[in-house]
Coordinates of C-alpha atoms in Angstrom, one line a residue:
M25 CA 44.7 2.0 -45.2
D26 CA 42.1 0.4 -43.1
P27 CA 40.0 3.0 -41.2
A28 CA 40.5 1.1 -38.0
D29 CA 44.3 1.4 -38.5
S30 CA 44.0 5.1 -39.0
I31 CA 42.1 5.5 -35.8
L32 CA 44.7 3.6 -33.9
A33 CA 47.4 5.6 -35.6
D34 CA 45.9 9.0 -34.6
P35 CA 46.1 9.6 -30.9
L36 CA 43.6 12.5 -31.1
L37 CA 40.9 10.1 -32.1
L38 CA 41.4 7.9 -29.1
P39 CA 39.2 8.4 -26.0
P40 CA 40.8 9.9 -22.9
P41 CA 42.3 7.3 -20.6
E42 CA 39.9 8.3 -17.8
A43 CA 36.9 7.9 -20.0
A44 CA 38.2 4.6 -21.4
A45 CA 38.8 3.3 -17.9
A46 CA 35.4 4.4 -16.7
A47 CA 33.7 2.7 -19.7
A48 CA 35.7 -0.5 -19.1
K49 CA 34.7 -0.4 -15.5
Q50 CA 31.1 0.2 -16.3
Q51 CA 31.1 -2.7 -18.9
Q52 CA 32.7 -4.9 -16.3
D53 CA 30.2 -3.9 -13.7
S54 CA 27.3 -4.7 -16.1
D55 CA 28.7 -8.1 -17.0
S56 CA 29.7 -9.2 -13.5
P57 CA 27.4 -11.5 -11.6
L58 CA 25.4 -9.7 -8.8
A59 CA 26.1 -11.1 -5.3
G60 CA 23.3 -13.0 -3.7
V61 CA 21.0 -12.6 -6.8
S62 CA 19.8 -15.3 -9.2
D63 CA 17.2 -15.8 -11.9
Y64 CA 14.2 -18.1 -11.6
R65 CA 16.4 -21.2 -12.3
G66 CA 18.9 -20.3 -9.6
R67 CA 21.6 -19.1 -12.1
P68 CA 23.7 -16.0 -11.4
V69 CA 22.6 -12.9 -13.2
C70 CA 24.4 -9.7 -14.2
R71 CA 23.2 -6.1 -14.2
R72 CA 23.0 -5.9 -18.0
N73 CA 20.3 -8.5 -18.7
S74 CA 18.2 -8.4 -15.5
G75 CA 16.3 -6.1 -13.2
G76 CA 15.9 -2.3 -13.7
W77 CA 12.8 -0.7 -15.2
R78 CA 12.4 -3.5 -17.7
S79 CA 11.6 -5.9 -15.0
A80 CA 9.8 -3.4 -12.8
F81 CA 7.3 -2.6 -15.6
F82 CA 6.1 -6.2 -15.6
V83 CA 5.4 -5.9 -11.9
V84 CA 4.0 -2.3 -11.6
G85 CA 3.7 -1.0 -15.2
M86 CA 0.5 0.7 -16.2
C87 CA -2.5 -1.5 -17.0
V88 CA -0.6 -4.7 -17.6
A89 CA 1.2 -5.3 -14.3
V90 CA -0.1 -7.6 -11.6
E91 CA 0.2 -4.9 -9.0
I92 CA -1.8 -2.3 -10.9
A93 CA -4.3 -4.8 -12.2
G94 CA -4.7 -6.1 -8.7
S95 CA -5.5 -2.6 -7.5
F96 CA -7.8 -2.1 -10.5
A97 CA -9.7 -5.2 -9.5
Y98 CA -9.8 -4.5 -5.8
F99 CA -11.0 -0.9 -6.1
G100 CA -13.4 -2.0 -8.9
I101 CA -15.1 -4.1 -6.2
S102 CA -14.6 -2.1 -3.1
A103 CA -15.6 1.3 -4.5
N104 CA -19.2 0.2 -5.0
L105 CA -19.4 -2.7 -2.5
I106 CA -21.5 -0.7 -0.1
T107 CA -24.1 -0.2 -2.8
Y108 CA -24.2 -4.0 -3.4
L109 CA -24.6 -4.7 0.3
T110 CA -27.4 -2.2 0.8
G111 CA -29.0 -3.2 -2.4
P112 CA -29.0 -6.9 -3.4
L113 CA -27.9 -8.1 0.0
G114 CA -30.4 -5.8 1.8
Q115 CA -28.2 -4.5 4.7
S116 CA -28.6 -1.2 6.5
N117 CA -26.2 1.8 6.0
A118 CA -24.5 1.3 9.3
S119 CA -24.2 -2.5 8.9
A120 CA -22.9 -2.2 5.3
A121 CA -20.4 0.4 6.2
A122 CA -19.1 -1.7 9.1
S123 CA -18.9 -4.8 6.8
V124 CA -17.0 -2.9 4.2
N125 CA -14.6 -1.5 6.8
A126 CA -14.1 -4.9 8.4
W127 CA -13.4 -6.5 5.0
S128 CA -11.0 -3.7 3.8
G129 CA -9.4 -3.8 7.3
T130 CA -8.8 -7.6 6.9
A131 CA -7.4 -7.1 3.4
S132 CA -4.9 -4.5 4.8
L133 CA -3.9 -6.7 7.8
M134 CA -3.4 -9.9 5.9
P135 CA -0.2 -8.6 4.5
L136 CA 1.4 -9.0 7.9
L137 CA 0.9 -12.8 7.6
G138 CA 1.9 -12.6 3.9
A139 CA 5.1 -10.7 4.7
F140 CA 6.1 -13.2 7.3
L141 CA 5.6 -16.1 4.9
A142 CA 7.4 -14.3 2.1
D143 CA 10.4 -13.1 4.0
A144 CA 10.8 -16.4 6.0
Y145 CA 9.7 -19.2 3.7
L146 CA 8.3 -18.5 0.2
G147 CA 10.1 -15.5 -1.2
R148 CA 8.4 -12.6 -3.0
Y149 CA 8.2 -14.2 -6.4
T150 CA 6.4 -17.3 -5.2
S151 CA 4.1 -15.2 -3.0
I152 CA 3.0 -13.1 -6.0
I153 CA 2.2 -16.3 -7.9
L154 CA 0.1 -17.5 -5.0
A155 CA -1.6 -14.1 -4.8
C156 CA -2.6 -14.2 -8.5
T157 CA -4.0 -17.7 -8.1
L158 CA -6.1 -16.6 -5.2
Y159 CA -7.2 -13.4 -7.0
V160 CA -8.5 -15.4 -10.0
L161 CA -10.3 -17.8 -7.7
G162 CA -11.8 -15.1 -5.5
Y163 CA -13.0 -12.8 -8.4
G164 CA -14.2 -15.9 -10.3
M165 CA -16.4 -17.0 -7.3
L166 CA -17.6 -13.4 -6.9
T167 CA -18.7 -13.4 -10.5
L168 CA -20.5 -16.7 -10.0
S169 CA -22.3 -15.4 -6.9
S170 CA -24.0 -12.7 -9.0
T171 CA -24.7 -14.7 -12.2
V172 CA -25.5 -18.3 -11.3
P173 CA -29.2 -18.5 -10.2
A174 CA -28.5 -20.9 -7.4
L175 CA -25.9 -18.5 -5.9
R176 CA -27.3 -15.1 -6.8
P177 CA -29.4 -13.4 -4.1
S178 CA -33.0 -14.6 -4.7
H179 CA -34.5 -11.2 -4.5
L180 CA -32.3 -9.6 -7.2
P181 CA -33.7 -7.2 -8.1
C182 CA -35.8 -6.4 -5.1
G183 CA -38.4 -3.9 -6.0
P184 CA -41.4 -2.2 -4.3
S185 CA -43.6 -5.2 -5.2
S186 CA -42.0 -7.4 -2.5
S187 CA -44.6 -8.7 -0.1
S188 CA -42.4 -8.3 3.1
P189 CA -39.0 -7.2 4.1
S190 CA -38.0 -10.8 4.8
S191 CA -38.5 -11.6 1.2
C192 CA -35.8 -9.2 0.3
Q193 CA -33.2 -11.1 2.4
P194 CA -31.0 -13.6 0.5
A195 CA -30.6 -17.1 1.8
W196 CA -27.7 -17.7 4.1
P197 CA -25.8 -20.1 1.7
Q198 CA -25.8 -17.3 -0.9
V199 CA -24.5 -14.8 1.6
A200 CA -21.9 -17.3 2.8
F201 CA -20.6 -18.0 -0.8
F202 CA -20.4 -14.2 -1.4
Y203 CA -18.4 -13.6 1.7
V204 CA -16.1 -16.5 1.1
S205 CA -15.2 -15.2 -2.3
L206 CA -14.8 -11.7 -0.8
Y207 CA -12.4 -12.9 1.9
L208 CA -10.4 -15.0 -0.6
I209 CA -9.6 -11.6 -2.3
A210 CA -8.5 -10.3 1.1
L211 CA -6.3 -13.3 1.5
A212 CA -4.8 -12.7 -1.9
Q213 CA -4.1 -9.1 -0.9
G214 CA -2.1 -10.5 2.0
A215 CA 0.2 -12.4 -0.4
D216 CA 0.4 -9.6 -3.0
K217 CA 0.6 -6.2 -1.3
P218 CA 3.7 -6.7 0.8
C219 CA 5.5 -8.4 -2.1
G220 CA 4.5 -6.6 -5.3
L221 CA 6.1 -3.2 -4.7
A222 CA 9.0 -4.7 -2.7
F223 CA 9.7 -7.2 -5.6
A224 CA 9.7 -4.3 -8.0
A225 CA 12.0 -2.3 -5.8
D226 CA 14.3 -5.4 -5.6
Q227 CA 14.9 -5.0 -9.3
F228 CA 17.0 -1.9 -8.5
D229 CA 20.4 -2.4 -6.7
A230 CA 20.6 -0.1 -3.6
D231 CA 24.4 -0.1 -3.9
H232 CA 24.4 1.3 -7.4
P233 CA 23.8 5.1 -7.5
E234 CA 21.8 5.2 -10.8
E235 CA 19.6 2.2 -9.8
R236 CA 19.0 3.7 -6.3
A237 CA 17.9 7.0 -7.9
S238 CA 15.5 5.0 -10.2
R239 CA 14.2 3.2 -7.2
G240 CA 13.3 6.5 -5.5
S241 CA 11.2 7.5 -8.5
L242 CA 9.6 4.1 -8.6
F243 CA 7.5 4.8 -5.5
N244 CA 6.1 8.0 -7.0
W245 CA 5.3 6.5 -10.4
W246 CA 4.0 3.3 -8.9
F247 CA 1.4 5.4 -7.2
F248 CA 0.7 7.4 -10.3
C249 CA 0.1 4.2 -12.4
M250 CA -2.0 2.7 -9.6
A251 CA -4.1 5.9 -9.7
I252 CA -4.8 5.3 -13.4
G253 CA -6.1 1.8 -12.6
I254 CA -8.2 3.0 -9.7
S255 CA -9.8 5.9 -11.6
V256 CA -10.7 3.6 -14.5
A257 CA -12.0 1.0 -12.0
V258 CA -14.2 3.2 -9.9
S259 CA -15.7 5.0 -12.9
V260 CA -16.0 2.4 -15.6
V261 CA -16.6 -0.7 -13.4
G262 CA -19.0 1.2 -11.1
Y263 CA -21.0 2.3 -14.1
V264 CA -21.1 -1.2 -15.5
Q265 CA -22.2 -2.7 -12.2
E266 CA -25.2 -0.3 -11.9
S267 CA -26.1 0.1 -15.5
V268 CA -25.3 -3.3 -17.1
G269 CA -25.3 -5.7 -14.2
W270 CA -23.4 -6.9 -11.2
G271 CA -22.3 -10.1 -12.9
V272 CA -20.5 -8.2 -15.7
G273 CA -19.2 -5.7 -13.2
F274 CA -17.6 -8.4 -11.1
G275 CA -16.4 -10.3 -14.2
V276 CA -14.4 -7.5 -15.6
P277 CA -11.9 -7.4 -12.6
C278 CA -11.6 -11.2 -12.9
A279 CA -10.6 -11.0 -16.5
I280 CA -8.2 -8.1 -15.9
V281 CA -6.4 -10.1 -13.1
L282 CA -6.2 -13.2 -15.3
C283 CA -4.5 -11.2 -18.1
A284 CA -2.1 -9.5 -15.6
F285 CA -1.2 -12.9 -14.2
T286 CA -0.2 -14.0 -17.7
V287 CA 1.9 -10.8 -18.3
F288 CA 3.7 -11.2 -15.0
L289 CA 4.7 -14.7 -15.9
L290 CA 6.1 -13.5 -19.2
G291 CA 8.6 -11.2 -17.4
T292 CA 10.0 -14.1 -15.3
P293 CA 13.3 -14.5 -17.3
T294 CA 14.3 -10.9 -16.5
Y295 CA 13.6 -10.9 -12.7
R296 CA 16.2 -10.7 -10.0
L297 CA 15.4 -13.1 -7.2
Y298 CA 16.9 -12.8 -3.8
H299 CA 17.0 -15.7 -1.4
H300 CA 14.4 -15.2 1.3
T301 CA 17.0 -15.8 4.0
R302 CA 19.2 -13.1 2.6
S303 CA 19.6 -10.3 5.2
R304 CA 23.1 -9.1 4.8
S305 CA 24.5 -5.6 5.4
R306 CA 25.1 -3.4 2.4
S307 CA 28.8 -3.8 2.8
S308 CA 28.7 -7.6 2.7
A309 CA 26.3 -7.5 -0.2
S310 CA 28.7 -5.5 -2.3
S311 CA 31.5 -8.0 -1.7
S312 CA 31.7 -11.5 -3.2
P313 CA 31.0 -14.3 -0.8
S314 CA 34.0 -16.4 0.2
P315 CA 34.3 -19.4 2.5
S316 CA 35.4 -18.6 6.0
N317 CA 35.6 -20.2 9.5
D318 CA 32.6 -18.0 10.5
E319 CA 30.2 -20.2 8.6
D320 CA 27.9 -22.6 10.4
H321 CA 27.6 -26.3 9.8
E322 CA 25.2 -25.7 6.9
G323 CA 27.6 -23.2 5.2
R324 CA 25.5 -20.1 6.0
Q325 CA 27.1 -17.0 7.4
P326 CA 25.5 -15.6 10.6
Q327 CA 24.0 -12.7 8.6
Q328 CA 22.3 -15.1 6.2
Q329 CA 20.0 -16.7 8.8
S330 CA 16.2 -16.2 8.7
P331 CA 15.4 -12.5 9.0
F332 CA 12.8 -13.3 11.7
V333 CA 15.2 -15.3 13.7
R334 CA 17.6 -12.4 13.5
L335 CA 14.9 -10.0 14.5
A336 CA 14.0 -12.2 17.6
R337 CA 17.6 -12.4 18.6
G338 CA 18.0 -8.7 18.0
L339 CA 15.0 -7.9 20.2
R340 CA 16.4 -10.1 23.0
A341 CA 19.7 -8.3 22.7
V342 CA 18.0 -4.9 22.9
I343 CA 16.3 -6.1 26.1
V344 CA 19.6 -7.3 27.6
T345 CA 21.4 -4.1 26.6
T346 CA 18.6 -1.9 28.1
A347 CA 18.6 -3.9 31.3
A348 CA 22.4 -3.7 31.5
S349 CA 22.3 0.1 31.0
R350 CA 19.9 0.4 33.9
G351 CA 22.0 -1.7 36.2
R352 CA 19.7 -4.8 36.2
L353 CA 22.4 -7.0 34.6
L354 CA 25.7 -7.6 36.3
P355 CA 28.6 -6.3 34.1
Q356 CA 30.7 -9.4 35.1
R357 CA 28.1 -11.7 33.6
H358 CA 28.0 -9.7 30.4
H359 CA 31.9 -9.8 30.3
K360 CA 32.0 -13.6 30.7
R361 CA 29.5 -14.0 27.9
C362 CA 31.7 -12.0 25.6
Q363 CA 34.8 -14.0 26.4
W364 CA 33.5 -17.3 24.9
E365 CA 31.7 -15.7 21.9
S366 CA 33.6 -15.6 18.6
S367 CA 34.1 -12.4 16.8
S368 CA 31.6 -13.4 14.1
E369 CA 29.0 -14.2 16.8
I370 CA 29.5 -10.8 18.4
S371 CA 29.3 -9.1 15.0
A372 CA 26.2 -11.0 14.1
A373 CA 24.6 -10.1 17.5
A374 CA 25.4 -6.4 17.0
S375 CA 24.0 -6.5 13.5
A376 CA 20.8 -8.2 14.7
E377 CA 20.4 -5.7 17.6
H378 CA 20.8 -2.8 15.1
D379 CA 18.1 -4.4 12.9
A380 CA 15.8 -4.7 15.9
R381 CA 16.3 -1.1 16.8
C382 CA 15.4 -0.1 13.2
V383 CA 12.1 -1.9 13.6
L384 CA 11.4 -0.5 17.1
R385 CA 12.0 3.1 16.0
L386 CA 9.3 2.8 13.4
L387 CA 6.5 1.6 15.8
P388 CA 5.7 5.1 17.2
I389 CA 5.4 6.4 13.7
W390 CA 3.2 3.5 12.8
A391 CA 0.9 4.0 15.8
T392 CA 0.5 7.8 15.2
S393 CA -0.5 7.1 11.6
L394 CA -3.6 5.0 12.5
A395 CA -5.9 8.0 12.5
Y396 CA -5.0 8.7 8.9
G397 CA -6.2 5.1 8.2
V398 CA -9.5 5.9 9.8
V399 CA -10.0 8.9 7.6
Y400 CA -8.9 7.0 4.5
A401 CA -11.6 4.3 5.2
Q402 CA -14.4 6.9 4.7
I403 CA -13.6 7.3 0.9
M404 CA -15.3 3.9 0.0
T405 CA -18.1 4.1 2.5
L406 CA -19.6 7.4 3.8
F407 CA -18.2 9.6 0.9
N408 CA -20.0 7.2 -1.4
K409 CA -23.3 7.4 0.4
Q410 CA -23.0 11.1 0.7
G411 CA -22.6 11.4 -3.1
R412 CA -25.7 9.2 -3.7
T413 CA -28.0 11.8 -2.4
L414 CA -26.7 14.7 -4.6
D415 CA -27.5 15.8 -8.1
R416 CA -25.0 13.8 -10.2
R417 CA -26.0 15.0 -13.6
I418 CA -23.3 16.3 -16.0
G419 CA -23.5 18.3 -19.1
F420 CA -22.9 17.7 -22.8
G421 CA -25.3 14.8 -22.9
L422 CA -22.6 12.3 -22.3
V423 CA -24.0 10.6 -19.2
E424 CA -27.3 11.5 -17.6
E425 CA -26.2 10.7 -14.1
L426 CA -22.9 9.6 -12.6
P427 CA -22.8 6.5 -10.5
P428 CA -21.9 7.4 -6.9
A429 CA -18.8 5.1 -7.1
A430 CA -17.6 7.1 -10.1
L431 CA -17.2 10.1 -7.8
Q432 CA -14.3 8.2 -6.2
A433 CA -12.4 8.7 -9.4
L434 CA -11.9 12.3 -8.3
G435 CA -9.3 11.2 -5.8
P436 CA -7.2 9.3 -8.3
V437 CA -7.6 12.1 -10.9
S438 CA -6.1 14.5 -8.3
I439 CA -3.3 12.0 -7.8
L440 CA -2.6 11.9 -11.6
L441 CA -2.5 15.7 -11.7
F442 CA -0.4 16.1 -8.5
V443 CA 2.3 13.4 -8.9
P444 CA 3.9 14.9 -12.0
V445 CA 3.7 18.4 -10.4
Y446 CA 5.3 17.1 -7.2
D447 CA 8.0 15.0 -8.9
R448 CA 9.0 17.5 -11.6
A449 CA 8.3 20.9 -10.0
L450 CA 7.9 20.8 -6.2
V451 CA 10.7 18.4 -5.5
P452 CA 13.3 20.6 -7.4
A453 CA 12.0 23.7 -5.6
L454 CA 12.0 22.0 -2.2
R455 CA 15.5 20.6 -2.9
W456 CA 16.7 24.1 -3.5
A457 CA 15.0 25.4 -0.3
T458 CA 15.8 22.5 2.1
G459 CA 19.0 21.0 0.6
N460 CA 17.5 17.6 0.8
P461 CA 17.9 15.6 -2.5
S462 CA 14.3 14.4 -2.1
G463 CA 12.9 17.8 -1.4
L464 CA 11.2 16.7 1.8
S465 CA 12.4 14.0 4.1
M466 CA 10.2 10.9 4.3
L467 CA 8.8 12.0 7.7
Q468 CA 8.1 15.5 6.5
R469 CA 6.3 14.1 3.5
V470 CA 4.1 11.9 5.7
G471 CA 3.4 14.8 8.1
A472 CA 2.3 17.0 5.2
G473 CA -0.1 14.3 4.1
M474 CA -1.6 13.9 7.5
A475 CA -2.2 17.7 7.7
T476 CA -3.8 17.6 4.3
S477 CA -6.1 14.7 5.4
L478 CA -7.1 16.7 8.4
L479 CA -8.1 19.6 6.1
A480 CA -10.0 17.1 3.8
V481 CA -12.2 15.7 6.6
A482 CA -12.9 19.2 7.9
V483 CA -14.0 20.2 4.4
A484 CA -16.2 17.1 4.2
A485 CA -17.9 18.1 7.5
L486 CA -18.7 21.6 6.1
V487 CA -20.0 20.1 2.9
E488 CA -22.2 17.7 4.7
S489 CA -23.6 20.5 6.9
R490 CA -24.4 22.4 3.7
R491 CA -26.1 19.3 2.3
L492 CA -28.3 18.8 5.4
A493 CA -29.3 22.5 5.4
T494 CA -30.2 22.3 1.7
A495 CA -32.4 19.2 2.4
R496 CA -34.2 21.1 5.2
E497 CA -34.7 24.2 3.0
H498 CA -36.5 22.1 0.3
G499 CA -38.5 19.9 2.7
L500 CA -36.7 16.7 1.8
V501 CA -35.8 15.6 5.3
D502 CA -38.4 12.8 5.3
Q503 CA -37.8 11.8 1.6
P504 CA -34.7 9.6 1.7
G505 CA -34.9 8.7 -1.9
A506 CA -35.2 12.2 -3.2
T507 CA -32.2 14.0 -4.8
V508 CA -31.0 16.9 -2.9
P509 CA -30.7 20.0 -5.2
M510 CA -27.0 20.3 -4.7
S511 CA -24.4 19.5 -7.3
W512 CA -21.9 16.7 -7.0
A513 CA -19.2 19.2 -7.6
W514 CA -19.4 20.1 -3.9
L515 CA -17.6 16.8 -3.2
V516 CA -14.6 17.7 -5.4
P517 CA -12.6 19.5 -2.7
Q518 CA -12.7 16.6 -0.2
Y519 CA -11.9 13.9 -2.8
G520 CA -9.2 16.1 -4.3
L521 CA -7.6 16.8 -0.9
M522 CA -7.6 13.1 0.0
G523 CA -5.8 12.4 -3.3
V524 CA -3.1 15.0 -2.5
A525 CA -2.9 13.5 1.0
D526 CA -2.4 10.0 -0.5
V527 CA 0.5 11.2 -2.7
L528 CA 2.2 12.7 0.4
A529 CA 1.3 10.4 3.2
V530 CA 0.8 7.0 1.5
V531 CA 3.8 7.2 -0.8
G532 CA 5.9 8.6 2.1
L533 CA 4.9 5.7 4.4
Q534 CA 5.7 3.2 1.6
E535 CA 9.2 4.6 1.1
L536 CA 9.8 5.0 4.9
F537 CA 8.8 1.5 5.8
Y538 CA 10.7 0.0 2.9
D539 CA 13.8 2.1 3.3
Q540 CA 14.1 2.0 7.1
M541 CA 13.5 -1.7 7.6
P542 CA 16.4 -4.2 7.6
D543 CA 17.1 -5.6 4.1
G544 CA 15.6 -9.1 4.9
L545 CA 12.3 -7.6 6.4
R546 CA 11.2 -5.2 3.7
S547 CA 8.1 -7.2 2.9
L548 CA 7.2 -6.9 6.5
G549 CA 7.9 -3.1 6.3
L550 CA 5.4 -2.7 3.5
A551 CA 2.9 -4.9 5.4
L552 CA 3.2 -2.6 8.4
Y553 CA 2.4 0.4 6.2
L554 CA -0.6 -1.5 4.8
S555 CA -1.7 -2.4 8.4
V556 CA -2.1 1.4 9.0
M557 CA -5.0 1.3 6.5
G558 CA -6.3 -2.1 7.8
I559 CA -6.4 -1.2 11.5
G560 CA -7.7 2.2 10.5
G561 CA -10.6 0.4 8.8
F562 CA -11.3 -1.7 11.9
I563 CA -11.2 1.4 14.2
S564 CA -13.6 3.1 11.8
S565 CA -15.9 0.1 11.9
L566 CA -15.8 0.0 15.7
L567 CA -16.5 3.8 15.9
I568 CA -19.4 3.6 13.5
S569 CA -21.0 0.6 15.2
T570 CA -20.5 2.1 18.7
I571 CA -21.8 5.6 17.7
D572 CA -24.7 4.1 15.8
A573 CA -25.7 2.0 18.9
V574 CA -25.4 5.0 21.2
T575 CA -27.1 7.7 19.1
G576 CA -29.8 5.5 17.7
S577 CA -31.1 4.2 21.0
G578 CA -33.0 5.7 24.0
G579 CA -35.2 7.9 21.9
A580 CA -32.6 10.7 21.9
G581 CA -33.0 11.2 18.2
D582 CA -31.9 9.7 14.9
S583 CA -28.6 7.9 14.6
W584 CA -25.6 9.7 13.1
F585 CA -25.7 6.9 10.5
A586 CA -29.5 6.7 10.0
D587 CA -30.6 5.0 6.7
N588 CA -32.2 8.3 5.9
L589 CA -29.1 10.4 5.4
N590 CA -31.2 13.6 5.5
R591 CA -31.8 12.8 9.2
A592 CA -28.4 11.5 9.9
H593 CA -25.4 13.5 11.1
L594 CA -22.4 12.5 9.1
D595 CA -21.1 16.0 9.7
Y596 CA -20.7 15.2 13.5
F597 CA -18.7 12.1 12.7
Y598 CA -16.5 14.0 10.3
W599 CA -15.8 16.6 13.0
L600 CA -14.9 13.8 15.4
L601 CA -12.4 12.4 12.8
A602 CA -11.0 15.9 12.4
G603 CA -10.3 16.1 16.1
L604 CA -8.7 12.7 16.2
S605 CA -6.5 13.7 13.2
A606 CA -5.4 16.8 15.0
V607 CA -4.3 14.8 18.1
E608 CA -2.6 12.3 15.8
L609 CA -0.7 15.0 14.0
A610 CA 0.5 16.5 17.2
L611 CA 1.8 13.2 18.5
Y612 CA 3.3 12.3 15.1
I613 CA 5.3 15.6 15.1
A614 CA 6.6 14.9 18.6
F615 CA 7.9 11.4 17.6
A616 CA 9.2 12.5 14.2
R617 CA 11.4 15.2 15.7
S618 CA 13.3 12.6 17.7
Y619 CA 13.5 9.9 15.0
V620 CA 16.9 8.9 13.8
Y621 CA 17.2 7.6 10.3
K622 CA 19.0 4.4 9.4
H623 CA 22.4 5.4 8.1
H624 CA 23.3 5.0 4.4
K625 CA 26.5 5.3 2.6
P626 CA 27.6 8.9 1.9
S627 CA 27.1 8.5 -1.8
Y628 CA 23.4 8.1 -1.2

């Protein structure tokens, strides 16, 4: 007898009817086309051969993804940029710190423009292609600015044999070429940052329980992978820049981005692409589209209009509703308006108003997060200059002296250590204690990160006070180039605490602004999160410039940011930031307590 026939003949060998039905349903679900989703050629796609971790790895996977490679390249430049500005470009400490903060602030604000173009016109896939092109162009020009003799600062290197300070200043065309290349990278960040993570999250269906759970882990492991790229960038690239040369140090990020661009293109056949005008509710997304009388003359349903048009209409509806509730709008007028509107128009207006309220609820959270962005801006600037004055020797004869930028790897290393502990140990424990499937709610996670950053900047103030006291004890106050006999290990706590704060606050803000935004505006949501860091950088730049002008004039004493850090008072500035962080945390808690989350289906 044929074995297949024996199986059919024996009912004990048959699967239970429920299991067979579930398997058939799962197979049908895997093979069914996904509503509103297509591949790069516009063809319908099914769950089985598209999206998921396979596609996400091309976007955010370790070392080969465009998002991680972009972060590697960005931090490989930004981590040691202040050293290049105060060295080859001959800027002062205050001027260089302000320039770095202004550039990083611009790079963090450009995603607002990029998110608008992606959500309203280009789509996320096209935006990432544009970002990669700008990355290659910007990093390529940056490499040329430090290697081609006509573009390289003429005084490089500038030593003690220079006849006058003016001879150590590069020509303005060289400076202009350098800054054009630098701000091309900032422009690329605008197209990349709001779309990279959002595009990876789009590869998971929010209406599918398993894929939604995977999407929740994506945010944690995205940050984990990014930390690997950053730690390698700030240690290896920083060492290459100072030991081998700036041309090679700028060329490495350029090569990495070019390779990542190629890898991203290889994953194109597996990607799930959503139309940029798609902004439907979850319930409509789960059902197959069908023609109806509610469609407009172009065949689009009201919910499928441009998300920014819907947002504008929703904001107008919020204003009208608020005015009506306060008696400023006649109820008769509102009643007449409802009489001639169709049911679909009323439903679309209600949906747009709901989306607008989702955005408005996030604004107080966004505003009270700005002080965190100010503290975050110090990692690449003042923390770096602080480490340059310390004894950076390490044992075992591996490296005689660590580059100052390499100390910034301490933050990513703490992230690498904390993310697995948080995801695999703390989350289950907190889930048991709080009953929340995520352990902490998104707002609780952000608040914990803000509190940790407050502790980090307070520790930084104490360490800086200790450094100044050590310099005075050894008579090094008037020797700015001397190494203060104090180990670099004193900086480990402040870098480590900022790494833990990033895991809590940054990842929490990413998930909050992605999850709580309307479906069609999620790139804008991630851009709002990034603008926290951008505006924080601008506020930091403004604070530094203002305080430097006030404390460095009138003969009252040395500036808080004097070029001789042994006479400066970075500790005062850190205590000021600690005070701002405390006020921010208090306001954040007040707004978070009254925040109402966007509703999800019960199965979520």
